[in-house]
Amino acid sequence: MYLITVVGNLLIIMAVTSDPHLHIPMYFFCSNLSLADIGFISTTVPKMLVDIHTHSRTISYAGCLTQMSIFLIFGCMDGLLLTAMAYDRFVAICHPLNYPLIMNPCLCVFLILLSFVTRTLEGQLHSSAVFSAMCTVVIPLLNPFIYSLRNRDLKNALSRLYKSGADTSRCPINIGLRNLTHISEFYLLGLSDDLELQPMLFGLFLSMYLITVLGNLLIFLAVTTDPHLHTPMYFFLSILSCVDIGITSTTVPKMLVDIQSHSRAISYVGCLTQISVFLIFGSMEVLLLTVMAYDLIVAICHPLNYLLIMNPRLCVSLVLISFVASILESQLHVLMALQITIFREVEIPNFFCDPSQVLDLACVHSFTDNIIKYFIGTLFGFFPTLGTLFSYYKITTSLLRIPTSGGKYKPFSTCGSHLSVVCLFFGTGIGLYIGSAVSHSPRNIAVPSAMYTVVTPLLNPFIYSLRNRDIKRALKRLYKAESW
């Protein structure tokens, strides 16, 4: 039942996201409901299966509270999504002429976010085991069958998804298919075609790039030269600064050269290289922010055992695991790009080789490629985000137990910088995703991409230095040392 539920709901998500005919509010809510159903059943059934297999029925106190928290998140989200879907049907039937105006993308995304952040914080539900099994197992199992067996659009989308490996309908018949052997380069369309804006864009991005490199280098030098900052938190911060330099250095120098030389061509090998390096640093930043959230959990919830738990070996291991996982993720994308033999276009509507946009140039999307993309998105997007949210949930509940306001100030100030960076990084990433879903012009994605790849690495050193006394003191000592 568990495997059928996960596979069934994943097929619904893939059918909705991959088929443009289903990019409407009703199926948008349906795909999010499928995601909530997967989370709902994954909270309870795997633990039960392990208990049956090991003949053990114990669960730790922390594990029980964690299961309750995640169960309530997905449970409440399920109920609120069904309410949102009922409202969507009400608008579609009672106000059909104003339906696109009322159920606009902003409202749909707002309803999803509202459903996610709203959860039950007090009270408990007491129900029988049979009824609990019906709610947590049978209903998520039946939902994909209910929505697919009686819905022609979803049936057609699933059929197209299955046949996508041999389908070239993404390419118009009136254009010649470009075989890989005839493609030696792509063309980056950049941020703007206006020639008068090019000098201003060059100066703006050159100054932003120099400030980013200088700011992150100062953070790295301050942490490595000051013995007071030789702690796990600042060790991860120094690695994050190196990653930020890598992210912006992968994209901005090429854009500056293109503006200066009035050339927007990038070789096929150069494009794949840029994709690989960009994904290594991008994925590593996501994983490092999650590791830093775990470091904060240990520091605030287990202060006496902090140095014992976050020992140097563990810190180095976490960084190495993040690096290796990032390399594997980037190589998976490169392998998928290498499998493309027919392109529908050679123009990339961005200032760098964005991996998703390059893969979208393919005329053929196989079922295996779709599975790999959703797996990567879940592994490097959903799980780190969920882990970071859970970390701050644990931190908040721990801080609320402190009776004095003075005792809460220092931990909150410690979390403030990291929380700001997390909101900036994931916020721009979510904005990029929403922008690509809402905008009908691929060119409009270039501006959110600039926020994601340039502005975020620029602001990170300011966030950590302006709100951190230790970093300020280390920078002052570094400046005085250079003066001597």
Short mmCIF file of C-alpha atoms in Angstrom, two decimals:
data_model
loop_
_atom_site.label_atom_id
_atom_site.label_comp_id
_atom_site.label_asym_id
_atom_site.label_seq_id
_atom_site.Cartn_x
_atom_site.Cartn_y
_atom_site.Cartn_z
CA MET A 1 0.00 0.00 0.00
CA TYR A 2 2.83 2.39 0.86
CA LEU A 3 4.68 1.88 -2.42
CA ILE A 4 1.46 2.17 -4.44
CA THR A 5 0.60 5.40 -2.61
CA VAL A 6 4.02 6.99 -3.20
CA VAL A 7 4.21 5.92 -6.86
CA GLY A 8 0.61 6.94 -7.56
CA ASN A 9 0.97 10.40 -6.04
CA LEU A 10 4.37 10.93 -7.68
CA LEU A 11 2.81 10.14 -11.06
CA ILE A 12 0.11 12.75 -10.39
CA ILE A 13 2.79 15.37 -9.53
CA MET A 14 4.86 14.53 -12.60
CA ALA A 15 1.82 14.56 -14.90
CA VAL A 16 0.69 17.98 -13.65
CA THR A 17 4.11 19.65 -13.69
CA SER A 18 5.23 18.25 -17.05
CA ASP A 19 2.01 18.85 -19.01
CA PRO A 20 1.28 22.51 -19.93
CA HIS A 21 -2.42 21.67 -20.38
CA LEU A 22 -2.66 21.06 -16.62
CA HIS A 23 -1.03 24.32 -15.51
CA ILE A 24 -4.25 25.65 -14.01
CA PRO A 25 -5.24 26.26 -10.35
CA MET A 26 -7.25 23.03 -9.92
CA TYR A 27 -4.36 20.75 -10.93
CA PHE A 28 -1.84 22.96 -9.11
CA PHE A 29 -3.72 22.25 -5.88
CA CYS A 30 -4.05 18.58 -6.87
CA SER A 31 -0.26 18.22 -7.27
CA ASN A 32 0.33 19.82 -3.86
CA LEU A 33 -2.28 17.53 -2.33
CA SER A 34 -0.38 14.55 -3.76
CA LEU A 35 2.83 15.88 -2.20
CA ALA A 36 1.08 16.29 1.16
CA ASP A 37 -0.29 12.73 0.89
CA ILE A 38 3.22 11.36 0.34
CA GLY A 39 4.46 13.22 3.41
CA PHE A 40 1.40 12.16 5.40
CA ILE A 41 1.85 8.44 4.81
CA SER A 42 5.67 8.61 5.03
CA THR A 43 5.37 9.94 8.57
CA THR A 44 3.72 6.79 9.93
CA VAL A 45 4.04 3.71 7.72
CA PRO A 46 7.86 3.35 7.45
CA LYS A 47 8.17 3.38 11.25
CA MET A 48 5.43 0.77 11.53
CA LEU A 49 7.16 -1.45 8.95
CA VAL A 50 10.46 -1.19 10.84
CA ASP A 51 8.69 -2.09 14.10
CA ILE A 52 7.07 -5.14 12.50
CA HIS A 53 10.37 -6.27 10.98
CA THR A 54 12.46 -5.77 14.14
CA HIS A 55 9.75 -6.95 16.57
CA SER A 56 10.21 -3.71 18.49
CA ARG A 57 7.47 -1.24 19.39
CA THR A 58 9.47 1.41 21.18
CA ILE A 59 9.92 5.01 20.06
CA SER A 60 12.04 7.64 21.77
CA TYR A 61 10.47 10.69 23.36
CA ALA A 62 12.15 13.02 20.84
CA GLY A 63 11.16 10.69 17.99
CA CYS A 64 7.55 10.69 19.14
CA LEU A 65 7.43 14.50 19.30
CA THR A 66 9.07 14.73 15.87
CA GLN A 67 6.52 12.31 14.40
CA MET A 68 3.67 14.30 15.98
CA SER A 69 5.02 17.56 14.57
CA ILE A 70 5.44 16.30 10.99
CA PHE A 71 2.15 14.39 11.13
CA LEU A 72 0.28 17.55 12.16
CA ILE A 73 2.02 19.63 9.46
CA PHE A 74 0.94 17.33 6.64
CA GLY A 75 -2.40 16.52 8.27
CA CYS A 76 -3.40 20.16 8.64
CA MET A 77 -2.06 20.94 5.17
CA ASP A 78 -4.19 18.14 3.72
CA GLY A 79 -7.34 19.55 5.29
CA LEU A 80 -6.59 23.15 4.29
CA LEU A 81 -5.75 22.11 0.73
CA LEU A 82 -9.08 20.35 0.38
CA THR A 83 -10.75 23.56 1.59
CA ALA A 84 -8.76 25.61 -0.94
CA MET A 85 -9.76 23.16 -3.69
CA ALA A 86 -13.41 23.51 -2.67
CA TYR A 87 -13.08 27.31 -2.94
CA ASP A 88 -11.45 26.88 -6.37
CA ARG A 89 -14.40 24.80 -7.58
CA PHE A 90 -16.82 27.38 -6.13
CA VAL A 91 -15.17 30.19 -8.11
CA ALA A 92 -14.97 28.06 -11.28
CA ILE A 93 -18.67 27.18 -11.19
CA CYS A 94 -20.24 30.32 -9.72
CA HIS A 95 -17.95 32.92 -11.33
CA PRO A 96 -16.63 31.29 -14.53
CA LEU A 97 -16.00 34.58 -16.36
CA ASN A 98 -13.86 35.97 -13.54
CA TYR A 99 -12.18 32.65 -12.69
CA PRO A 100 -8.70 33.46 -14.15
CA LEU A 101 -8.82 36.91 -12.52
CA ILE A 102 -9.82 35.65 -9.07
CA MET A 103 -7.74 32.46 -9.01
CA ASN A 104 -4.56 34.19 -10.17
CA PRO A 105 -1.12 32.57 -9.60
CA CYS A 106 -0.34 34.85 -6.66
CA LEU A 107 -3.49 33.81 -4.81
CA CYS A 108 -2.86 30.12 -5.53
CA VAL A 109 0.70 30.28 -4.22
CA PHE A 110 -0.49 32.28 -1.20
CA LEU A 111 -3.10 29.64 -0.37
CA ILE A 112 -0.45 26.89 -0.59
CA LEU A 113 1.96 28.80 1.65
CA LEU A 114 -0.83 29.59 4.08
CA SER A 115 -1.77 25.91 4.22
CA PHE A 116 1.86 24.95 4.85
CA VAL A 117 2.63 27.41 7.66
CA THR A 118 -0.72 26.95 9.39
CA ARG A 119 -0.71 23.96 11.70
CA THR A 120 -2.23 22.86 14.96
CA LEU A 121 -0.12 23.83 18.00
CA GLU A 122 -2.44 22.83 20.80
CA GLY A 123 -4.82 19.99 21.44
CA GLN A 124 -4.55 16.32 20.58
CA LEU A 125 -6.71 14.05 18.44
CA HIS A 126 -7.86 10.82 20.11
CA SER A 127 -9.07 8.21 17.68
CA SER A 128 -9.09 4.46 17.21
CA ALA A 129 -6.23 2.66 15.48
CA VAL A 130 -8.48 1.53 12.62
CA PHE A 131 -9.71 5.05 11.98
CA SER A 132 -6.12 6.36 12.15
CA ALA A 133 -5.07 3.78 9.54
CA MET A 134 -7.93 4.92 7.30
CA CYS A 135 -6.84 8.55 7.60
CA THR A 136 -3.09 8.05 7.25
CA VAL A 137 -2.88 5.12 4.81
CA VAL A 138 -6.08 4.38 2.90
CA ILE A 139 -7.05 7.96 2.00
CA PRO A 140 -3.59 8.91 0.58
CA LEU A 141 -3.65 5.57 -1.29
CA LEU A 142 -7.04 6.23 -2.90
CA ASN A 143 -6.55 9.92 -3.77
CA PRO A 144 -4.44 9.38 -6.95
CA PHE A 145 -6.89 6.73 -8.19
CA ILE A 146 -9.89 8.98 -7.53
CA TYR A 147 -8.32 11.91 -9.39
CA SER A 148 -6.92 9.87 -12.29
CA LEU A 149 -9.60 7.26 -13.00
CA ARG A 150 -12.40 9.81 -13.40
CA ASN A 151 -10.42 12.63 -14.97
CA ARG A 152 -9.71 12.60 -18.71
CA ASP A 153 -7.14 15.40 -18.53
CA LEU A 154 -5.02 13.52 -16.00
CA LYS A 155 -5.41 10.29 -17.97
CA ASN A 156 -4.19 12.05 -21.11
CA ALA A 157 -1.32 13.68 -19.20
CA LEU A 158 -0.22 10.35 -17.72
CA SER A 159 -0.39 8.78 -21.15
CA ARG A 160 1.74 11.59 -22.62
CA LEU A 161 4.17 11.27 -19.70
CA TYR A 162 4.56 7.55 -20.37
CA LYS A 163 5.05 8.09 -24.10
CA SER A 164 7.33 11.09 -23.69
CA GLY A 165 10.44 8.99 -24.33
CA ALA A 166 9.53 8.73 -28.00
CA ASP A 167 7.60 11.95 -28.42
CA THR A 168 9.07 14.93 -30.31
CA SER A 169 5.91 17.03 -30.28
CA ARG A 170 7.72 19.74 -28.26
CA CYS A 171 9.49 20.69 -31.51
CA PRO A 172 7.36 22.50 -34.08
CA ILE A 173 7.14 20.70 -37.40
CA ASN A 174 8.13 23.79 -39.37
CA ILE A 175 11.64 24.05 -37.86
CA GLY A 176 14.53 21.79 -38.62
CA LEU A 177 15.63 19.59 -35.73
CA ARG A 178 19.16 20.48 -34.72
CA ASN A 179 21.24 17.36 -34.23
CA LEU A 180 23.94 17.37 -31.57
CA THR A 181 26.68 16.79 -34.15
CA HIS A 182 25.79 20.13 -35.78
CA ILE A 183 25.73 22.14 -32.52
CA SER A 184 29.01 23.65 -31.39
CA GLU A 185 27.69 26.54 -29.30
CA PHE A 186 24.69 28.12 -27.60
CA TYR A 187 23.68 31.77 -27.43
CA LEU A 188 23.05 33.53 -24.11
CA LEU A 189 20.41 36.22 -24.54
CA GLY A 190 21.48 38.04 -21.37
CA LEU A 191 19.44 40.44 -19.25
CA SER A 192 18.56 42.98 -21.94
CA ASP A 193 18.93 43.63 -25.67
CA ASP A 194 19.05 47.40 -25.17
CA LEU A 195 22.52 48.57 -26.25
CA GLU A 196 22.24 51.73 -24.13
CA LEU A 197 21.86 49.63 -20.98
CA GLN A 198 24.96 47.50 -21.60
CA PRO A 199 27.54 49.94 -20.11
CA MET A 200 25.36 50.41 -17.02
CA LEU A 201 24.90 46.64 -16.62
CA PHE A 202 28.64 46.14 -17.04
CA GLY A 203 29.50 48.68 -14.33
CA LEU A 204 26.79 47.44 -11.99
CA PHE A 205 27.69 43.77 -12.17
CA LEU A 206 31.43 44.42 -12.13
CA SER A 207 31.12 46.43 -8.91
CA MET A 208 28.79 43.82 -7.38
CA TYR A 209 31.21 41.04 -8.31
CA LEU A 210 34.23 42.81 -6.82
CA ILE A 211 32.34 43.62 -3.59
CA THR A 212 31.14 40.00 -3.36
CA VAL A 213 34.63 38.56 -3.76
CA LEU A 214 36.21 41.10 -1.40
CA GLY A 215 33.50 40.73 1.27
CA ASN A 216 33.57 36.94 1.32
CA LEU A 217 37.40 36.89 1.24
CA LEU A 218 37.45 39.16 4.30
CA ILE A 219 35.07 36.80 6.12
CA PHE A 220 37.27 33.84 5.19
CA LEU A 221 40.48 35.59 6.28
CA ALA A 222 38.92 36.81 9.54
CA VAL A 223 37.80 33.30 10.48
CA THR A 224 41.03 31.56 9.52
CA THR A 225 43.40 34.09 11.17
CA ASP A 226 41.51 34.69 14.42
CA PRO A 227 41.82 31.84 16.98
CA HIS A 228 38.65 33.08 18.74
CA LEU A 229 36.64 32.10 15.67
CA HIS A 230 37.98 28.56 15.39
CA THR A 231 34.59 27.07 16.24
CA PRO A 232 32.25 24.88 14.13
CA MET A 233 29.85 27.76 13.38
CA TYR A 234 32.56 30.00 11.92
CA PHE A 235 34.24 27.05 10.19
CA PHE A 236 31.03 26.45 8.25
CA LEU A 237 30.72 30.20 7.63
CA SER A 238 34.20 30.35 6.08
CA ILE A 239 33.34 27.44 3.77
CA LEU A 240 30.06 29.19 2.87
CA SER A 241 32.04 32.33 1.92
CA CYS A 242 34.23 30.26 -0.43
CA VAL A 243 31.11 28.72 -1.97
CA ASP A 244 29.57 32.18 -2.50
CA ILE A 245 32.71 33.30 -4.33
CA GLY A 246 32.49 30.17 -6.47
CA ILE A 247 28.81 30.71 -7.35
CA THR A 248 29.22 34.29 -8.49
CA SER A 249 32.55 33.57 -10.24
CA THR A 250 30.88 30.87 -12.32
CA THR A 251 28.38 33.24 -13.94
CA VAL A 252 29.32 36.93 -13.67
CA PRO A 253 32.80 36.99 -15.38
CA LYS A 254 31.38 35.30 -18.49
CA MET A 255 28.53 37.83 -18.59
CA LEU A 256 30.98 40.74 -18.25
CA VAL A 257 33.09 39.38 -21.11
CA ASP A 258 29.97 38.98 -23.27
CA ILE A 259 28.90 42.59 -22.62
CA GLN A 260 32.38 43.95 -23.33
CA SER A 261 32.96 41.87 -26.48
CA HIS A 262 29.37 42.14 -27.77
CA SER A 263 29.34 38.36 -28.15
CA ARG A 264 26.81 36.05 -26.57
CA ALA A 265 28.08 32.72 -27.81
CA ILE A 266 29.21 29.98 -25.46
CA SER A 267 30.64 26.69 -26.66
CA TYR A 268 28.81 23.41 -26.03
CA VAL A 269 31.63 22.18 -23.78
CA GLY A 270 31.81 25.55 -22.02
CA CYS A 271 28.09 25.47 -21.33
CA LEU A 272 28.25 21.97 -19.82
CA THR A 273 31.28 23.01 -17.74
CA GLN A 274 29.42 26.06 -16.43
CA ILE A 275 26.41 23.90 -15.55
CA SER A 276 28.62 21.43 -13.69
CA VAL A 277 30.52 24.03 -11.65
CA PHE A 278 27.40 26.11 -10.95
CA LEU A 279 25.50 23.08 -9.62
CA ILE A 280 28.43 22.01 -7.44
CA PHE A 281 28.53 25.37 -5.66
CA GLY A 282 24.74 25.87 -5.68
CA SER A 283 23.99 22.45 -4.18
CA MET A 284 26.80 22.81 -1.67
CA GLU A 285 25.34 26.12 -0.47
CA VAL A 286 21.96 24.46 0.13
CA LEU A 287 23.55 21.60 2.07
CA LEU A 288 25.85 23.92 4.04
CA LEU A 289 22.92 26.07 5.18
CA THR A 290 21.20 22.88 6.37
CA VAL A 291 24.38 21.77 8.19
CA MET A 292 24.63 25.21 9.83
CA ALA A 293 21.02 24.85 10.99
CA TYR A 294 21.93 21.52 12.60
CA ASP A 295 24.93 23.19 14.24
CA LEU A 296 22.59 25.79 15.76
CA ILE A 297 20.29 23.04 17.08
CA VAL A 298 23.19 21.41 18.91
CA ALA A 299 24.52 24.75 20.21
CA ILE A 300 21.16 25.90 21.60
CA CYS A 301 19.44 22.64 22.58
CA HIS A 302 22.57 20.76 23.82
CA PRO A 303 25.05 23.49 24.89
CA LEU A 304 26.93 21.30 27.40
CA ASN A 305 27.64 18.61 24.80
CA TYR A 306 28.20 21.00 21.90
CA LEU A 307 31.96 20.58 21.57
CA LEU A 308 31.67 16.84 22.07
CA ILE A 309 29.02 16.44 19.35
CA MET A 310 30.36 19.02 16.87
CA ASN A 311 33.93 17.75 17.00
CA PRO A 312 36.40 18.63 14.19
CA ARG A 313 36.06 15.20 12.59
CA LEU A 314 32.27 15.56 12.27
CA CYS A 315 32.56 19.11 10.92
CA VAL A 316 35.04 18.12 8.23
CA SER A 317 32.96 15.02 7.40
CA LEU A 318 29.80 17.12 6.94
CA VAL A 319 31.61 19.50 4.57
CA LEU A 320 33.11 16.61 2.58
CA ILE A 321 29.73 14.85 2.35
CA SER A 322 28.15 18.08 1.10
CA PHE A 323 30.91 18.46 -1.49
CA VAL A 324 30.70 14.87 -2.74
CA ALA A 325 26.88 14.97 -2.88
CA SER A 326 27.05 18.24 -4.84
CA ILE A 327 29.47 16.71 -7.35
CA LEU A 328 27.20 13.70 -7.85
CA GLU A 329 24.17 15.95 -8.36
CA SER A 330 25.99 18.12 -10.91
CA GLN A 331 27.21 15.08 -12.84
CA LEU A 332 23.67 13.68 -13.01
CA HIS A 333 22.54 16.92 -14.68
CA VAL A 334 25.49 16.86 -17.07
CA LEU A 335 24.76 13.24 -18.00
CA MET A 336 21.14 14.15 -18.73
CA ALA A 337 22.34 17.04 -20.91
CA LEU A 338 24.73 14.73 -22.76
CA GLN A 339 21.82 12.43 -23.60
CA ILE A 340 20.10 15.22 -25.58
CA THR A 341 20.54 14.54 -29.28
CA ILE A 342 17.89 16.89 -30.68
CA PHE A 343 17.45 20.52 -29.61
CA ARG A 344 14.46 22.67 -30.43
CA GLU A 345 16.48 25.87 -29.95
CA VAL A 346 20.07 27.03 -29.31
CA GLU A 347 19.20 30.32 -27.58
CA ILE A 348 19.23 30.33 -23.77
CA PRO A 349 17.07 33.15 -22.32
CA ASN A 350 19.50 33.94 -19.51
CA PHE A 351 22.98 35.37 -18.88
CA PHE A 352 24.44 31.94 -18.04
CA CYS A 353 23.74 28.30 -18.84
CA ASP A 354 20.92 27.69 -16.40
CA PRO A 355 20.63 23.87 -16.00
CA SER A 356 16.82 23.77 -16.10
CA GLN A 357 16.66 25.99 -19.19
CA VAL A 358 19.29 23.97 -21.04
CA LEU A 359 17.44 20.73 -20.33
CA ASP A 360 14.22 22.41 -21.43
CA LEU A 361 15.73 22.94 -24.90
CA ALA A 362 15.44 19.21 -25.57
CA CYS A 363 12.71 18.05 -27.93
CA VAL A 364 12.52 14.70 -26.15
CA HIS A 365 12.11 14.18 -22.42
CA SER A 366 12.30 10.55 -21.41
CA PHE A 367 10.39 9.12 -18.46
CA THR A 368 13.73 8.29 -16.79
CA ASP A 369 14.91 11.91 -17.07
CA ASN A 370 11.71 13.12 -15.40
CA ILE A 371 12.18 10.63 -12.56
CA ILE A 372 15.81 11.74 -12.06
CA LYS A 373 14.85 15.45 -12.06
CA TYR A 374 12.14 14.96 -9.45
CA PHE A 375 14.45 12.79 -7.35
CA ILE A 376 17.19 15.46 -7.44
CA GLY A 377 14.67 18.19 -6.65
CA THR A 378 13.38 16.26 -3.65
CA LEU A 379 16.85 15.33 -2.39
CA PHE A 380 18.48 18.77 -2.76
CA GLY A 381 15.42 21.00 -2.44
CA PHE A 382 12.60 19.55 -0.38
CA PHE A 383 14.61 17.66 2.26
CA PRO A 384 17.08 20.50 3.05
CA THR A 385 14.19 22.96 3.30
CA LEU A 386 12.25 20.61 5.56
CA GLY A 387 15.38 19.99 7.65
CA THR A 388 15.99 23.72 8.09
CA LEU A 389 12.35 24.35 9.05
CA PHE A 390 12.46 21.50 11.55
CA SER A 391 15.72 22.89 12.99
CA TYR A 392 14.14 26.26 13.68
CA TYR A 393 11.06 24.57 15.10
CA LYS A 394 13.28 22.75 17.61
CA ILE A 395 15.25 25.93 18.35
CA THR A 396 12.10 27.97 18.90
CA THR A 397 10.53 25.40 21.24
CA SER A 398 13.80 25.21 23.18
CA LEU A 399 14.08 28.99 23.53
CA LEU A 400 10.48 29.34 24.66
CA ARG A 401 11.34 27.24 27.71
CA ILE A 402 13.88 29.86 28.89
CA PRO A 403 12.11 31.93 31.57
CA THR A 404 14.13 35.18 31.27
CA SER A 405 14.14 37.45 28.26
CA GLY A 406 17.88 38.08 28.70
CA GLY A 407 18.61 34.39 28.30
CA LYS A 408 16.72 34.35 25.02
CA TYR A 409 18.49 37.34 23.45
CA LYS A 410 21.91 35.79 22.73
CA PRO A 411 20.55 32.58 21.12
CA PHE A 412 18.13 34.64 19.02
CA SER A 413 20.96 36.95 17.90
CA THR A 414 23.05 33.88 17.04
CA CYS A 415 20.25 32.54 14.84
CA GLY A 416 19.42 35.92 13.30
CA SER A 417 22.23 36.01 10.75
CA HIS A 418 21.73 32.43 9.63
CA LEU A 419 17.96 32.88 9.42
CA SER A 420 18.41 36.01 7.28
CA VAL A 421 20.70 34.16 4.87
CA VAL A 422 18.34 31.16 4.72
CA CYS A 423 15.34 33.41 3.98
CA LEU A 424 17.33 35.29 1.33
CA PHE A 425 18.65 32.14 -0.37
CA PHE A 426 15.51 30.01 -0.26
CA GLY A 427 13.28 33.06 -0.79
CA THR A 428 15.00 33.98 -4.05
CA GLY A 429 14.94 30.30 -5.07
CA ILE A 430 11.20 30.09 -4.42
CA GLY A 431 10.75 33.41 -6.22
CA LEU A 432 12.61 32.02 -9.22
CA TYR A 433 10.37 28.94 -9.21
CA ILE A 434 7.17 31.01 -8.91
CA GLY A 435 8.42 33.44 -11.58
CA SER A 436 9.06 30.62 -14.02
CA ALA A 437 5.60 29.18 -13.30
CA VAL A 438 3.76 32.51 -13.59
CA SER A 439 5.68 34.17 -16.43
CA HIS A 440 4.92 33.12 -19.97
CA SER A 441 8.19 34.61 -21.23
CA PRO A 442 11.36 32.61 -20.45
CA ARG A 443 13.36 35.85 -20.74
CA ASN A 444 11.72 37.19 -17.55
CA ILE A 445 13.45 34.47 -15.51
CA ALA A 446 16.85 36.16 -16.03
CA VAL A 447 16.22 38.86 -13.40
CA PRO A 448 15.26 36.42 -10.57
CA SER A 449 18.29 34.35 -11.61
CA ALA A 450 20.50 37.39 -11.08
CA MET A 451 19.03 37.80 -7.60
CA TYR A 452 19.75 34.16 -6.87
CA THR A 453 23.29 33.98 -8.25
CA VAL A 454 24.64 37.50 -7.69
CA VAL A 455 22.72 39.44 -5.04
CA THR A 456 22.56 36.65 -2.44
CA PRO A 457 26.36 36.02 -2.38
CA LEU A 458 26.83 39.81 -2.28
CA LEU A 459 24.68 40.30 0.83
CA ASN A 460 25.84 37.27 2.83
CA PRO A 461 29.09 38.84 4.18
CA PHE A 462 27.23 42.02 5.16
CA ILE A 463 24.56 40.02 7.00
CA TYR A 464 27.14 38.05 8.97
CA SER A 465 29.46 41.00 9.70
CA LEU A 466 26.98 43.76 10.52
CA ARG A 467 25.03 41.63 13.03
CA ASN A 468 27.95 39.72 14.54
CA ARG A 469 30.27 41.24 17.10
CA ASP A 470 32.83 38.44 16.85
CA ILE A 471 33.22 38.95 13.10
CA LYS A 472 33.46 42.74 13.58
CA ARG A 473 36.24 42.33 16.15
CA ALA A 474 38.08 39.81 13.97
CA LEU A 475 37.91 42.19 10.99
CA LYS A 476 39.24 45.04 13.14
CA ARG A 477 42.13 42.86 14.36
CA LEU A 478 42.81 41.80 10.77
CA TYR A 479 42.89 45.46 9.66
CA LYS A 480 45.23 46.45 12.51
CA ALA A 481 47.51 43.51 11.76
CA GLU A 482 47.74 44.63 8.12
CA SER A 483 48.47 48.21 9.26
CA TRP A 484 51.46 47.04 11.28
#
